[in-house]
Amino acid sequence: MASIVQQAALATRIDHALDYLLEEWLAIPEIVSTWESWEEPDRLDFVIEWPIREIRLKLLREWNDEGQLSAQQRQQFEELERLIQRHRAAVDRLLEE
C-alpha cells in the first residue's frame, strides 16, 4: 500500500502533467495558424520535443487506468482527451512537415 507521502507526490505529478498537457494542447490552434512564419530551427525543435508530451500523456493514461486520478483530475483528463481528439490531426500534420 502506498504511503500518504507517495500518494501526495503522485497527485502532484498528475497535476503537473495535466497542467502541462492542457496548456500544450490548447496552444495547438495558435501554433497551426503561425506555423508558416516559424523558422526552420523552431519547427525542428517542436518536432523533436513533441515526444515529451506523448510520454506524459502515456503516463497520465496509465494513472487514469489504474484509478490514481481524483475526481477533479479525471475531469481535467477528460477535457484533455477532448482537446487531443480535436487537434490530433493538426499535430500529426505539423510533425509530418
Short mmCIF file of C-alpha atoms in Angstrom, two decimals:
data_model
loop_
_atom_site.label_atom_id
_atom_site.label_comp_id
_atom_site.label_asym_id
_atom_site.label_seq_id
_atom_site.Cartn_x
_atom_site.Cartn_y
_atom_site.Cartn_z
CA MET A 1 0.00 0.00 0.00
CA ALA A 2 1.34 3.39 -0.95
CA SER A 3 2.10 5.80 1.84
CA ILE A 4 0.33 9.12 2.17
CA VAL A 5 3.54 10.86 1.13
CA GLN A 6 3.79 8.70 -2.00
CA GLN A 7 0.13 9.35 -2.82
CA ALA A 8 0.60 13.10 -2.39
CA ALA A 9 3.71 13.03 -4.58
CA LEU A 10 1.84 11.14 -7.29
CA ALA A 11 -1.10 13.56 -7.07
CA THR A 12 1.36 16.44 -7.56
CA ARG A 13 2.93 14.70 -10.58
CA ILE A 14 -0.52 14.13 -12.06
CA ASP A 15 -1.45 17.78 -11.51
CA HIS A 16 1.75 18.96 -13.20
CA ALA A 17 1.27 16.61 -16.15
CA LEU A 18 -2.34 17.72 -16.60
CA ASP A 19 -1.46 21.42 -16.41
CA TYR A 20 1.43 21.00 -18.84
CA LEU A 21 -0.51 18.95 -21.38
CA LEU A 22 -3.63 21.10 -21.25
CA GLU A 23 -1.51 24.17 -21.92
CA GLU A 24 0.35 22.46 -24.77
CA TRP A 25 -2.79 21.13 -26.47
CA LEU A 26 -4.66 24.41 -26.01
CA ALA A 27 -1.81 26.13 -27.87
CA ILE A 28 -2.15 23.93 -30.97
CA PRO A 29 -4.59 26.17 -32.90
CA GLU A 30 -2.26 29.15 -32.50
CA ILE A 31 0.75 27.06 -33.48
CA VAL A 32 -1.06 25.87 -36.59
CA SER A 33 -2.04 29.42 -37.53
CA THR A 34 1.52 30.73 -37.17
CA TRP A 35 3.43 27.64 -38.37
CA GLU A 36 4.24 29.10 -41.79
CA SER A 37 6.02 32.04 -40.14
CA TRP A 38 8.19 29.83 -37.93
CA GLU A 39 11.87 29.50 -38.76
CA GLU A 40 13.05 26.01 -39.67
CA PRO A 41 15.02 25.51 -36.40
CA ASP A 42 11.90 26.37 -34.38
CA ARG A 43 9.85 23.87 -36.36
CA LEU A 44 12.51 21.24 -35.83
CA ASP A 45 12.53 21.94 -32.07
CA PHE A 46 8.77 21.43 -31.98
CA VAL A 47 9.04 18.13 -33.83
CA ILE A 48 11.96 16.87 -31.73
CA GLU A 49 10.37 17.88 -28.43
CA TRP A 50 6.83 16.66 -29.17
CA PRO A 51 7.56 13.11 -27.86
CA ILE A 52 7.95 14.60 -24.36
CA ARG A 53 4.25 15.42 -24.48
CA GLU A 54 3.38 11.95 -25.71
CA ILE A 55 5.34 10.33 -22.86
CA ARG A 56 3.49 12.45 -20.31
CA LEU A 57 0.20 11.57 -21.98
CA LYS A 58 1.03 7.88 -21.81
CA LEU A 59 1.78 8.21 -18.09
CA LEU A 60 -1.47 10.06 -17.48
CA ARG A 61 -3.43 7.41 -19.32
CA GLU A 62 -1.76 4.70 -17.21
CA TRP A 63 -2.50 6.55 -13.98
CA ASN A 64 -6.09 7.00 -15.11
CA ASP A 65 -6.42 3.30 -15.96
CA GLU A 66 -5.03 2.45 -12.52
CA GLY A 67 -7.62 4.70 -10.83
CA GLN A 68 -4.99 7.11 -9.50
CA LEU A 69 -6.74 10.33 -10.58
CA SER A 70 -9.00 12.26 -8.24
CA ALA A 71 -12.46 13.29 -9.45
CA GLN A 72 -11.16 16.76 -10.36
CA GLN A 73 -8.14 15.29 -12.14
CA ARG A 74 -10.43 12.94 -14.09
CA GLN A 75 -12.46 15.94 -15.26
CA GLN A 76 -9.29 17.66 -16.44
CA PHE A 77 -8.11 14.44 -18.06
CA GLU A 78 -11.40 14.12 -19.95
CA GLU A 79 -11.04 17.72 -21.12
CA LEU A 80 -7.52 16.91 -22.26
CA GLU A 81 -8.71 13.86 -24.18
CA ARG A 82 -11.33 16.01 -25.95
CA LEU A 83 -8.64 18.54 -26.89
CA ILE A 84 -6.43 15.77 -28.22
CA GLN A 85 -9.25 14.33 -30.27
CA ARG A 86 -9.99 17.78 -31.69
CA HIS A 87 -6.37 18.68 -32.52
CA ARG A 88 -4.59 15.33 -33.14
CA ALA A 89 -4.86 15.56 -36.93
CA ALA A 90 -3.34 19.06 -36.90
CA VAL A 91 -0.44 17.92 -34.72
CA ASP A 92 0.16 14.94 -37.00
CA ARG A 93 0.32 17.27 -40.00
CA LEU A 94 2.86 19.51 -38.23
CA LEU A 95 5.00 16.53 -37.34
CA GLU A 96 4.98 15.27 -40.92
CA GLU A 97 6.27 18.55 -42.39
#
